[in-house]
Coordinates of C-alpha atoms and ligand atoms in Angstrom, one line a residue:
X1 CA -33.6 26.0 -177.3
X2 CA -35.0 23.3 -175.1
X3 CA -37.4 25.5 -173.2
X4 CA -37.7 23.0 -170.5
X5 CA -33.9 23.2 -169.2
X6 CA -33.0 27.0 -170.2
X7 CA -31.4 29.5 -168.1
X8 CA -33.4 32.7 -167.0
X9 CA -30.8 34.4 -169.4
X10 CA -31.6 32.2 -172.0
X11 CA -35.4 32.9 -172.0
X12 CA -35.3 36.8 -171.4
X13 CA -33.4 36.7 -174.2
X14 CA -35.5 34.6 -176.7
X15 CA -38.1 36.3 -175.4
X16 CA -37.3 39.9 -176.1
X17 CA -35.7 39.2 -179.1
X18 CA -39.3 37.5 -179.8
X19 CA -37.7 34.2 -181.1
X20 CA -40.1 32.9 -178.6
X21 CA -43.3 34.2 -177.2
X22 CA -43.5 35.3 -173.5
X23 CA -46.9 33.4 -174.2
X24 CA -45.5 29.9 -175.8
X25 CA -43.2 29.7 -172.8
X26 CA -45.6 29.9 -170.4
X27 CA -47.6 27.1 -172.4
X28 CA -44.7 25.0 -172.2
X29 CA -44.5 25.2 -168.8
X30 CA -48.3 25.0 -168.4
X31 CA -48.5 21.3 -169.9
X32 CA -45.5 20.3 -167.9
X33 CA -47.6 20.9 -164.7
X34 CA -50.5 19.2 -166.3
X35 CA -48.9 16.5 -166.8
X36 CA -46.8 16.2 -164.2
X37 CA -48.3 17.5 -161.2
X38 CA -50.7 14.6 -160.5
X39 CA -47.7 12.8 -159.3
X40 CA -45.8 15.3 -157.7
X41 CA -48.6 17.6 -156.0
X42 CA -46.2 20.6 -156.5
X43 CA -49.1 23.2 -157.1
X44 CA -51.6 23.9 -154.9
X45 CA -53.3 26.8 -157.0
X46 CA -52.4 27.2 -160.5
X47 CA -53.0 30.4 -162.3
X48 CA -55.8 30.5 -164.3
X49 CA -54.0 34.7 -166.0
X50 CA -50.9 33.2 -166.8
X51 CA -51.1 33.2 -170.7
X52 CA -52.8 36.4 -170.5
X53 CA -50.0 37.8 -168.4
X54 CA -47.5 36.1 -170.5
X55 CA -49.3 37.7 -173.5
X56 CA -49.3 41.1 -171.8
X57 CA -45.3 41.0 -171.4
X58 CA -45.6 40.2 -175.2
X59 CA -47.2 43.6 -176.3
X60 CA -45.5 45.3 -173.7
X61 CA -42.3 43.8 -175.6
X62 CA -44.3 44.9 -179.2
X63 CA -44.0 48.0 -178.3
X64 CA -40.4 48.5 -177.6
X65 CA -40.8 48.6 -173.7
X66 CA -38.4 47.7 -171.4
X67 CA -39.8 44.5 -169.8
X68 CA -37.2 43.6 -167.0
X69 CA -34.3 41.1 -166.5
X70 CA -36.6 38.1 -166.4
X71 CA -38.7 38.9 -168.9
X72 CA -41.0 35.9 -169.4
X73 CA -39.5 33.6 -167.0
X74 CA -41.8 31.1 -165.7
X75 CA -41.7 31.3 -161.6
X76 CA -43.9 29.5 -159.1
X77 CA -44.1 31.2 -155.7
X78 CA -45.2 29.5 -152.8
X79 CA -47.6 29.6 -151.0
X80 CA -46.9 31.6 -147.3
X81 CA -46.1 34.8 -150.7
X82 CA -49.2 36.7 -150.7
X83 CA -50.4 37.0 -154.5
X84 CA -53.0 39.9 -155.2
X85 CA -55.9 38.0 -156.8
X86 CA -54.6 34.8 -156.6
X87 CA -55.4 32.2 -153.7
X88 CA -53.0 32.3 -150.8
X89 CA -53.5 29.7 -148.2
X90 CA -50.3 28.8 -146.2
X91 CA -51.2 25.2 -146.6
X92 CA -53.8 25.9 -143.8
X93 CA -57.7 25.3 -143.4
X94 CA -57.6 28.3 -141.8
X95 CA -56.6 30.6 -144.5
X96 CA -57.8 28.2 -147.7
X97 CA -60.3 30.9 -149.1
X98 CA -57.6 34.0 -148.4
X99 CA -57.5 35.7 -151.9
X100 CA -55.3 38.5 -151.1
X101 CA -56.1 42.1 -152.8
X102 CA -52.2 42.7 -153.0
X103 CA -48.9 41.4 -154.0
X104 CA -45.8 40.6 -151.3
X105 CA -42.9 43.0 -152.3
X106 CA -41.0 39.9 -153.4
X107 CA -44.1 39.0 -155.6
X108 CA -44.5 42.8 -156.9
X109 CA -40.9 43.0 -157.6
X110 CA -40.8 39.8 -159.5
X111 CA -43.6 40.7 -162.0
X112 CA -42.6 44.2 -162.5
X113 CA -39.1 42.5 -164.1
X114 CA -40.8 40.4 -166.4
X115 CA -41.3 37.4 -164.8
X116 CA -45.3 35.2 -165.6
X117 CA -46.3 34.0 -162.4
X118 CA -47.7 30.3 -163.0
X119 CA -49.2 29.6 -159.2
X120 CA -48.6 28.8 -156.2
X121 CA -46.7 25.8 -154.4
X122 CA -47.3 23.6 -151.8
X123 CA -45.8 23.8 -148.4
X124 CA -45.8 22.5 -144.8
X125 CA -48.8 24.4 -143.2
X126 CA -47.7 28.0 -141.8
X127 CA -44.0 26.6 -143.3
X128 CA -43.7 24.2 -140.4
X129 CA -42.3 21.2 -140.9
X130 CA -39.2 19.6 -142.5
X131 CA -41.5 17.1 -145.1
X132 CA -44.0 19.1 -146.7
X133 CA -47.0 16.2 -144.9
X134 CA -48.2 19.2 -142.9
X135 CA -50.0 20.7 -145.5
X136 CA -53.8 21.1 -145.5
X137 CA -53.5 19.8 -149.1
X138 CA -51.2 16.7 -149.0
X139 CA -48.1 15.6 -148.8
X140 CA -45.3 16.7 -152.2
X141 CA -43.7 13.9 -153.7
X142 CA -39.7 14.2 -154.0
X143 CA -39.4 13.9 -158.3
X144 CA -36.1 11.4 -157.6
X145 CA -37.8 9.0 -156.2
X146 CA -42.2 9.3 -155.3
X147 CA -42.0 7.6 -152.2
X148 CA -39.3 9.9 -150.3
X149 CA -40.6 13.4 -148.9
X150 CA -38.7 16.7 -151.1
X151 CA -38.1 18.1 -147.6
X152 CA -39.8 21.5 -146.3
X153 CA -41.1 23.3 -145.6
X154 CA -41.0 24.8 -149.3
X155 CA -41.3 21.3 -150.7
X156 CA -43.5 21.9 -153.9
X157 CA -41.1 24.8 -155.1
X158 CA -38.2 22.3 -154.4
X159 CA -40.1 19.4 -156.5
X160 CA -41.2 21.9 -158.8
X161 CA -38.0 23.4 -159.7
X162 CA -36.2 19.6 -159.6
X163 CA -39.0 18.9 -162.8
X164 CA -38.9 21.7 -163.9
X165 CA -42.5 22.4 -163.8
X166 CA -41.1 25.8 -163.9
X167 CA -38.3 27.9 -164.9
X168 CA -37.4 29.3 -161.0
X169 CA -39.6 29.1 -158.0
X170 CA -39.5 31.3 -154.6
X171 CA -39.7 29.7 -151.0
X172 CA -38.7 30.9 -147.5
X173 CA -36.4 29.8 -145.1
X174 CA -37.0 30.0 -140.7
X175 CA -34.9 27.3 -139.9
X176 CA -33.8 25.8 -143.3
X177 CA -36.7 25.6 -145.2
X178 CA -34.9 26.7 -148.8
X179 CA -31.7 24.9 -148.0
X180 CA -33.3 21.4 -146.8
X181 CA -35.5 20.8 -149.6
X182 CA -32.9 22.3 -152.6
X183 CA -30.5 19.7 -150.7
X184 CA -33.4 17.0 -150.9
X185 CA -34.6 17.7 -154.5
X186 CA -31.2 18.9 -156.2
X187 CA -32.0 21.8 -156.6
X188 CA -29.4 25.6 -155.6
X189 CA -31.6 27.2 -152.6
X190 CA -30.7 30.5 -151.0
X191 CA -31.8 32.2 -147.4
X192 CA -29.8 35.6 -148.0
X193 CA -28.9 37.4 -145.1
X194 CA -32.1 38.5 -142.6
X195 CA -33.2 41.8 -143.7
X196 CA -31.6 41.7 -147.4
X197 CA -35.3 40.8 -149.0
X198 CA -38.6 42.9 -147.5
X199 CA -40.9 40.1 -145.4
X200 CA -44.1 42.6 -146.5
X201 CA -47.4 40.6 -147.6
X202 CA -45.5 36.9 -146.7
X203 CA -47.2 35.3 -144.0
X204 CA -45.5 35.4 -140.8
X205 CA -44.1 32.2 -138.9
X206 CA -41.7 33.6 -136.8
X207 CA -40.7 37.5 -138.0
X208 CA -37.0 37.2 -136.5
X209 CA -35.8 34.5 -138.6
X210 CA -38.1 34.7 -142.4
X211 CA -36.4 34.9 -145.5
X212 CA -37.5 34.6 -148.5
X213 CA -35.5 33.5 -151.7
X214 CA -34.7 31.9 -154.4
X215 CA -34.9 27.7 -155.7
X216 CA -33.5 27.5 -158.9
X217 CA -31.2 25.5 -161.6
X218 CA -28.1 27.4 -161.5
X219 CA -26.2 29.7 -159.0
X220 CA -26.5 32.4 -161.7
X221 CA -30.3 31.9 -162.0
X222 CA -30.2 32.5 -158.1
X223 CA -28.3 35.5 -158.2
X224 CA -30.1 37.4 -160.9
X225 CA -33.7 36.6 -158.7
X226 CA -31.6 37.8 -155.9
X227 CA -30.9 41.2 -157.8
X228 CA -34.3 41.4 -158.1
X229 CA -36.1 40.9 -155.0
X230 CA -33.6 42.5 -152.6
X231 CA -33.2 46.0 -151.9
X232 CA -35.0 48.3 -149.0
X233 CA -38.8 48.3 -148.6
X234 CA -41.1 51.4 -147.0
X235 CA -43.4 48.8 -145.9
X236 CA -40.7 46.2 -144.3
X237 CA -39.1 48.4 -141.6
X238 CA -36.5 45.3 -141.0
X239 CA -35.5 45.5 -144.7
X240 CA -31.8 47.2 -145.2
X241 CA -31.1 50.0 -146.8
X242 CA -27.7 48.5 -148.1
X243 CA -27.4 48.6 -152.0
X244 CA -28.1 45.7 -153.8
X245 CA -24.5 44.5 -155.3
X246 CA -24.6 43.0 -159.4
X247 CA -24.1 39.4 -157.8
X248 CA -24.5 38.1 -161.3
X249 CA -22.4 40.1 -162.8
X250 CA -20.1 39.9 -160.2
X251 CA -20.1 35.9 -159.7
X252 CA -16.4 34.5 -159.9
X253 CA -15.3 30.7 -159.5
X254 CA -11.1 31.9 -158.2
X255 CA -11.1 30.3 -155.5
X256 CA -6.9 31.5 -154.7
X257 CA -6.7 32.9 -151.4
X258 CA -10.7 32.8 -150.4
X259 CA -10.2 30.8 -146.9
X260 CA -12.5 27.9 -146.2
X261 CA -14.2 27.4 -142.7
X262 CA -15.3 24.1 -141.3
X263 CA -17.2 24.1 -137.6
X264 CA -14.8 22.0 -134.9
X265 CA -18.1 20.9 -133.2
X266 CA -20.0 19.7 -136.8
X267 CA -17.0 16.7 -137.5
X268 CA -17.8 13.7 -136.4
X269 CA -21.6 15.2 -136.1
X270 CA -23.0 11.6 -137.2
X271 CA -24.1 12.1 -140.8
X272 CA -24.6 9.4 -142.8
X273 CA -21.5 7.9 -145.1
X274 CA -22.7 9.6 -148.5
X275 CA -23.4 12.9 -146.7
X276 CA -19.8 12.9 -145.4
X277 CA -18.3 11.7 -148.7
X278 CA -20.8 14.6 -150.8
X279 CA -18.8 16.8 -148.3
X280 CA -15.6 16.0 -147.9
X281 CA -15.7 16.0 -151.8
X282 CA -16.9 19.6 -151.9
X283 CA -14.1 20.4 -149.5
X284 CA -11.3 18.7 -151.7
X285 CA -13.0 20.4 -155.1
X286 CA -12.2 23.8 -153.5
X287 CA -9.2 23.2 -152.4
X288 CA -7.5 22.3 -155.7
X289 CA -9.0 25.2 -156.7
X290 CA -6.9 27.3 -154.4
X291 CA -9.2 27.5 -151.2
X292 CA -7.6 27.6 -148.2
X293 CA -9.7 25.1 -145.4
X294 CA -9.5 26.4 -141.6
X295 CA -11.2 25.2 -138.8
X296 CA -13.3 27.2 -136.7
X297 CA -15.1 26.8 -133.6
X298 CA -18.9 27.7 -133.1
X299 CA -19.9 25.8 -130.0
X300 CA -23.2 27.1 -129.8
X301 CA -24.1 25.5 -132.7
X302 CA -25.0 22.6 -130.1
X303 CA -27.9 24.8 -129.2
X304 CA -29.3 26.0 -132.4
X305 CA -32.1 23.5 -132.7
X306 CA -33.4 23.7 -129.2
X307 CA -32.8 27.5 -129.3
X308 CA -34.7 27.9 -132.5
X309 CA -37.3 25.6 -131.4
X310 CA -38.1 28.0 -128.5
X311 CA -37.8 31.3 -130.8
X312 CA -39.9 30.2 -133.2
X313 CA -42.8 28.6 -131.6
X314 CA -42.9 31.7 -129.2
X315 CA -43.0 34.0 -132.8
X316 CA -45.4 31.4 -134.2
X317 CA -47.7 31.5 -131.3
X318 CA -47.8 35.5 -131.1
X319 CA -48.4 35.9 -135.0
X320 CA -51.0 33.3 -135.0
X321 CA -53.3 35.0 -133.2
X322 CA -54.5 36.5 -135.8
X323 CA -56.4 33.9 -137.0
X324 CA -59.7 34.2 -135.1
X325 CA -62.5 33.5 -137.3
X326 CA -63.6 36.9 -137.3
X327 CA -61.4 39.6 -139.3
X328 CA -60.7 36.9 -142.1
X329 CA -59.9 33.0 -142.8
X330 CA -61.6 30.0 -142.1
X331 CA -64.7 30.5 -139.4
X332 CA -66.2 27.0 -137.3
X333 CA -69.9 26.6 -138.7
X334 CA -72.2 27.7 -135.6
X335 CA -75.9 27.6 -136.4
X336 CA -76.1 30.8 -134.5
X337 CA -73.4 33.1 -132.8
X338 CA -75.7 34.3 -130.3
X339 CA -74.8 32.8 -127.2
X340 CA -71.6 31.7 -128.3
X341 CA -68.9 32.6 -125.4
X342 CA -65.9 34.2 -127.4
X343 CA -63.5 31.7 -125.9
X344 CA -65.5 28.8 -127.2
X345 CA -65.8 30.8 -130.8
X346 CA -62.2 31.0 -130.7
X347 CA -61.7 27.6 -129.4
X348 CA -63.7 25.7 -132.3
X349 CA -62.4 28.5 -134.8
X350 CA -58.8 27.4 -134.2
X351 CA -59.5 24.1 -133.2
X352 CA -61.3 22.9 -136.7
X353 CA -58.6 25.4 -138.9
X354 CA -54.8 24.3 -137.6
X355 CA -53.3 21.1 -138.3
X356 CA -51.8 19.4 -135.4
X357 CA -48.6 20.5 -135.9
X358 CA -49.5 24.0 -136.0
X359 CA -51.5 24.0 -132.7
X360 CA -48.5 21.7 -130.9
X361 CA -46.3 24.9 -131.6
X362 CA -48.7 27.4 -130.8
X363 CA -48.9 25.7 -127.4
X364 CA -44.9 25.2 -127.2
X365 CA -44.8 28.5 -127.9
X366 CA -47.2 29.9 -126.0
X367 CA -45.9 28.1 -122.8
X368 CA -42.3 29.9 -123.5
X369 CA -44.2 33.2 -123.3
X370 CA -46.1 32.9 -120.5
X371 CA -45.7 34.7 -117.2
X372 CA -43.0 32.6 -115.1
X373 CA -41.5 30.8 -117.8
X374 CA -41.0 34.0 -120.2
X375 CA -37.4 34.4 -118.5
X376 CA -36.2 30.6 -118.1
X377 CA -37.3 30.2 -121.8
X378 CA -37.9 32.6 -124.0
X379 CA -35.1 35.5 -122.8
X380 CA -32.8 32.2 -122.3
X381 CA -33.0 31.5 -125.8
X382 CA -32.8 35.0 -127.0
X383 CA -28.9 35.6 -124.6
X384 CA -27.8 32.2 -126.4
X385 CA -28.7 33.1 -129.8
X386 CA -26.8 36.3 -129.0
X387 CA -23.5 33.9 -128.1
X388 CA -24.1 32.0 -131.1
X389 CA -24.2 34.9 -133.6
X390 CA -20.9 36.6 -131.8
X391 CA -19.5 33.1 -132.2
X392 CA -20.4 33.1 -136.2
X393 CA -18.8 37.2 -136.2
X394 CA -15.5 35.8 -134.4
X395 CA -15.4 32.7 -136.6
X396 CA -15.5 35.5 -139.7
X397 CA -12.6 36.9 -138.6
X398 CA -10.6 33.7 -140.0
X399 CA -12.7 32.8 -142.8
X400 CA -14.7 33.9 -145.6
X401 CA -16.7 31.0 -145.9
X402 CA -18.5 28.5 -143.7
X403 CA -19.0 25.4 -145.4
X404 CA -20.8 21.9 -144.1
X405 CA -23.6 19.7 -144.5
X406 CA -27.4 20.4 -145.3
X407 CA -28.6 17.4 -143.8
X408 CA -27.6 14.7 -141.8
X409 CA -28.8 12.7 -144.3
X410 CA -30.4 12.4 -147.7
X411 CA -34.4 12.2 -148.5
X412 CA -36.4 10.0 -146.2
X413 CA -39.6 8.0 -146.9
X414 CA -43.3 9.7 -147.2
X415 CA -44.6 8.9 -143.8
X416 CA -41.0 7.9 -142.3
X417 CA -40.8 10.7 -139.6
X418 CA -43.9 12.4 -139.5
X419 CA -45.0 11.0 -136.2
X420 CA -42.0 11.5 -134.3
X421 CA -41.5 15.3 -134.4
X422 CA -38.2 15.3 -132.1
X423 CA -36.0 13.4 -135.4
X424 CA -38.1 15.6 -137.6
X425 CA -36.8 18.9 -136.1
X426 CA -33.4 17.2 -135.3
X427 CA -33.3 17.3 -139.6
X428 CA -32.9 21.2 -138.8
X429 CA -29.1 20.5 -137.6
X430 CA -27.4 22.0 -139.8
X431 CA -29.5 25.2 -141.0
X432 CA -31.2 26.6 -138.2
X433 CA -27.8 28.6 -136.4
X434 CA -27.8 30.5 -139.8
X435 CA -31.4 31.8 -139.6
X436 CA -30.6 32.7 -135.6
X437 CA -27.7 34.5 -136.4
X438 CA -29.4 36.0 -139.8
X439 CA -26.1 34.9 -142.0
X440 CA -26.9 34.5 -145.5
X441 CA -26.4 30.5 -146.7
X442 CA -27.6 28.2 -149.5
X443 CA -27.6 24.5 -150.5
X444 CA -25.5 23.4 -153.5
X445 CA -25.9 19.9 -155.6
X446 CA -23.1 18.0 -154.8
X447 CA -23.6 14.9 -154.4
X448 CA -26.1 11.8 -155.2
X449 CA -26.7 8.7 -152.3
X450 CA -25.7 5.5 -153.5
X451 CA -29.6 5.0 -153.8
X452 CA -29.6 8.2 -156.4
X453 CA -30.9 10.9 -154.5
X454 CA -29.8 14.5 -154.4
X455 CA -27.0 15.9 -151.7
X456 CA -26.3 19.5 -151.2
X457 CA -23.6 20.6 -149.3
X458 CA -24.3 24.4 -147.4
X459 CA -22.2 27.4 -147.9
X460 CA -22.7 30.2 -145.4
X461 CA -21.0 33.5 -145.2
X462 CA -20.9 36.8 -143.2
X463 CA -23.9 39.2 -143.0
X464 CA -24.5 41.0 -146.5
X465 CA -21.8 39.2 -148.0
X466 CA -23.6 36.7 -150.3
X467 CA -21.6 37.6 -152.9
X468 CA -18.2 35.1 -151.6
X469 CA -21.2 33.0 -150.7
X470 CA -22.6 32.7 -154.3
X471 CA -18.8 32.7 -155.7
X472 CA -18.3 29.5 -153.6
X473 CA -21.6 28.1 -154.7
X474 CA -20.4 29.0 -158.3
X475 CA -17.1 27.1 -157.7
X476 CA -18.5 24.2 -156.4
X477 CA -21.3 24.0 -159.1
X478 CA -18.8 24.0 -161.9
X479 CA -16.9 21.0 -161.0
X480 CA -19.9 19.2 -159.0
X481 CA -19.8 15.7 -159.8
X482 CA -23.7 15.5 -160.3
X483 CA -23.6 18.5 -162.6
X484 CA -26.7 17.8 -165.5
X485 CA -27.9 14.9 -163.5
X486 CA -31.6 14.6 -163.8
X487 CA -34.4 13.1 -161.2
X488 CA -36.5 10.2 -162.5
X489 CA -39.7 11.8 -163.1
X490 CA -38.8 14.1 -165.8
Ligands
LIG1 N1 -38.1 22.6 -140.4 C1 -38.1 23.9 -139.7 C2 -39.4 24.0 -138.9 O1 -40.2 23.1 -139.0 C3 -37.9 25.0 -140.6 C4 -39.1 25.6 -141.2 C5 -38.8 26.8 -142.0 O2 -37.7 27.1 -142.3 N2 -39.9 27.4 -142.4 O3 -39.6 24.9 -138.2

């Protein structure tokens, strides 16, 4: 078996039928990162326990235990996932000597069906950002070609997963931060539906609209993390109580009968040539497969960035808080506090620990929230995001499916957009109406630029139904024409 490529099936396998070590896969992996991650800048933290944990699945596996579904799967989780023991930093100053004492649900849920945690990945700071160049520890190189961004926020799980420093890897999504860089990196990315996966111990950005989920190889690899991370949480009181369908099990490429829907207001939407060829190709694939393509209409779509722009800068600003200097995190240096007026404490505290970006949105945000403005901006947003999910419920009622672009276009240069913030948000387009109206949607390979780099193409469905979500991205991925294609780096 060629570790490097294998499906999680492939590995639980081996592993519990001990044709390979939970240990020697872990190694694998290991040297993959050392070699690899100079260029890439993937990890951010790599963990120092993972042979011993591997080697732990190993005895548990010795002595006839039932190890989980993934047993001895290699993940890397990134880093707004708190990891008991294990550096957790958001990418910030601010939090970059946070060692949590506990695991995030997703993270507990993970380990406790096998899988060896090998660290943590890179991100924009707080997850904000489209690049990945936000981060307090550099910018993540894209694995098809080093000088173009892997998107973000989760950029080093997408570049991670693309060369295979690891087997699967876990990012979150507020406006499109799975889908962007799994479109940008070639890589399947899922936001399931809001609520589906508990939010407890993963830092918040904006608590409305986080997801977590899975970046992986395979649509099958994404629905078996799925099957494992979802599911009702005590400590997430937003987390459903819906059972957790056998996705994998389930997953079916028919396409006869399953109907098709493409948004009136995204055509003629101005993406780039190979973005609208990667599509309309996608669109053609599942139609000879017996999908049936309708048009719908979802005119608030029109809104979603400015909309989201408002929610989550106004969530950003109230959950930042927190940081202060004083309960825990990064604290300015004052020779003495006594003396020290709390406002200036504060002031230098924050000051020193956020990146720009971060404090630009705390002060969007903050503006949206305050007394006068609350109503024109922040309730504003909140009625129109109402319209927009009723539009998405109606639109439903025609189709099972929502399929269009990730992007408006494919991966742009390191440094390209970075300072011009309004085109780096407008790269949120296409994803962030399915985080306002909590839909479930993911980013399939479909396509490569005529420069070589990755295209996904987005399938979205109805609240809780990810399963004719996955089906399509199962479709799709069996007759994509980039299927095995490989980025440059590995
Ligand atoms: N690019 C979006 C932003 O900067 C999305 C981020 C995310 O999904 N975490 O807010």
């Amino acid at each position: 078996m060629d570790l490097t490529f294998a499906s999680f099936s492939e590995i639980s396998e081996a592993v519990k039928l001990k044709k390979v070590s939970a240990q020697e896969v872990a190694k694998h992996f290991q040297t993959r990162i050392t070699t690899l991650n100079p260029t890439l800048n993937a990890f951010t933290t790599v963990n120092e326990e993972a042979l011993k944990d591997a080697a732990a699945t190993d005895v548990r596996i010795a002595k006839g235990e039932d190890v989980g579904p993934l047993a001895g799967v290699p993940f890397g989780i990134k880093e707004m996932l708190c990891t008991k023991n294990l550096k957790t930093t958001a990418c910030s100053k601010i939090l970059s000597n946070f060692v949590p004492p506990y695991d995030a649900t997703v993270v507990a849920r993970l380990k406790k069906s096998g899988v060896t945690v090998m660290g943590k990945l890179n991100q924009d700071e707080f997850a904000m950002g489209s690049s990945n160049e936000t981060s307090y520890y550099g910018a993540v190189k894209n694995p098809w070609d080093v000088t173009r961004v892997p998107g973000g926020s989760s950029g080093g799980s997408a570049a991670a997963q693309s060369a295979r420093l690891v087997a699967g890897a876990i990012g979150t999504d507020t406006g499109g931060s799975i889908r962007q860089p799994a479109s940008f990196c070639g890589v399947v990315g899922v936001k399931p539906t809001y609520g589906r996966i508990s939010r407890y111990g993963i830092i918040a950005f904006a608590s409305s609209l986080d997801q977590a989920g899975p970046m992986v190889s395979s649509v099958k690899d994404a629905a078996l993390t799925l099957e494992v991370i979802s599911g009702h949480d005590p400590m997430d009181s937003t987390s459903s109580q819906k059972v957790v369908p056998a996705w994998s099990k389930n997953l079916s490429a028919d396409m006869k009968g399953l109907k098709v829907g493409v948004i009136k207001e995204y055509l003629n939407s101005g993406v780039d040539a190979d973005t609208e060829k990667t599509f309309n190709g996608a669109l053609e694939a599942l139609k000879k497969m017996g999908a049936e393509v309708v048009e719908v209409s979802v005119s608030m779509s029109e809104f979603a960035v400015p909309i989201y722009y408002l929610i989550a800068t106004s969530e950003a600003s109230s959950n930042l808080a927190r940081y202060d200097g004083i309960r825990y995190g990064y604290r300015a240096d004052f020779p003495s506090l006594s003396g020290v007026e709390l406002e200036n404490f504060y002031g230098k505290t924050r000051g020193e620990g956020f990146g720009s970006e971060v404090k630009r949105r705390i002060m969007l945000g903050t503006y949206c929230l305050s007394s006068g403005y609350y109503d024109a901006y922040y309730n504003k947003a909140g009625q129109v995001r109402r319209m927009l999910t009723e539009q998405y419920l109606a639109a439903f009622k025609s189709c099972d499916v929502i399929l269009s672009p990730v992007t408006a276009s494919p991966a742009f240069k390191v440094g390209e957009l970075i300072s011009d913030p309004l085109t780096m948000y407008l790269n949120d387009i296409f994803t962030t109406s399915t985080n306002l109206a909590g839909l479930p949607g993911m980013s399939v390979p479909f396509g490569l630029s005529s420069q070589g780099l990755p295209i996904g193409v987005q399938v979205t469905a109805n609240h809780f139904d990810e399963q004719h979500m996955l089906n399509v991205g199962f479709a799709l991925e069996s007759v994509s024409p980039v299927k095995g294609s490989k980025p440059h780096v590995i």
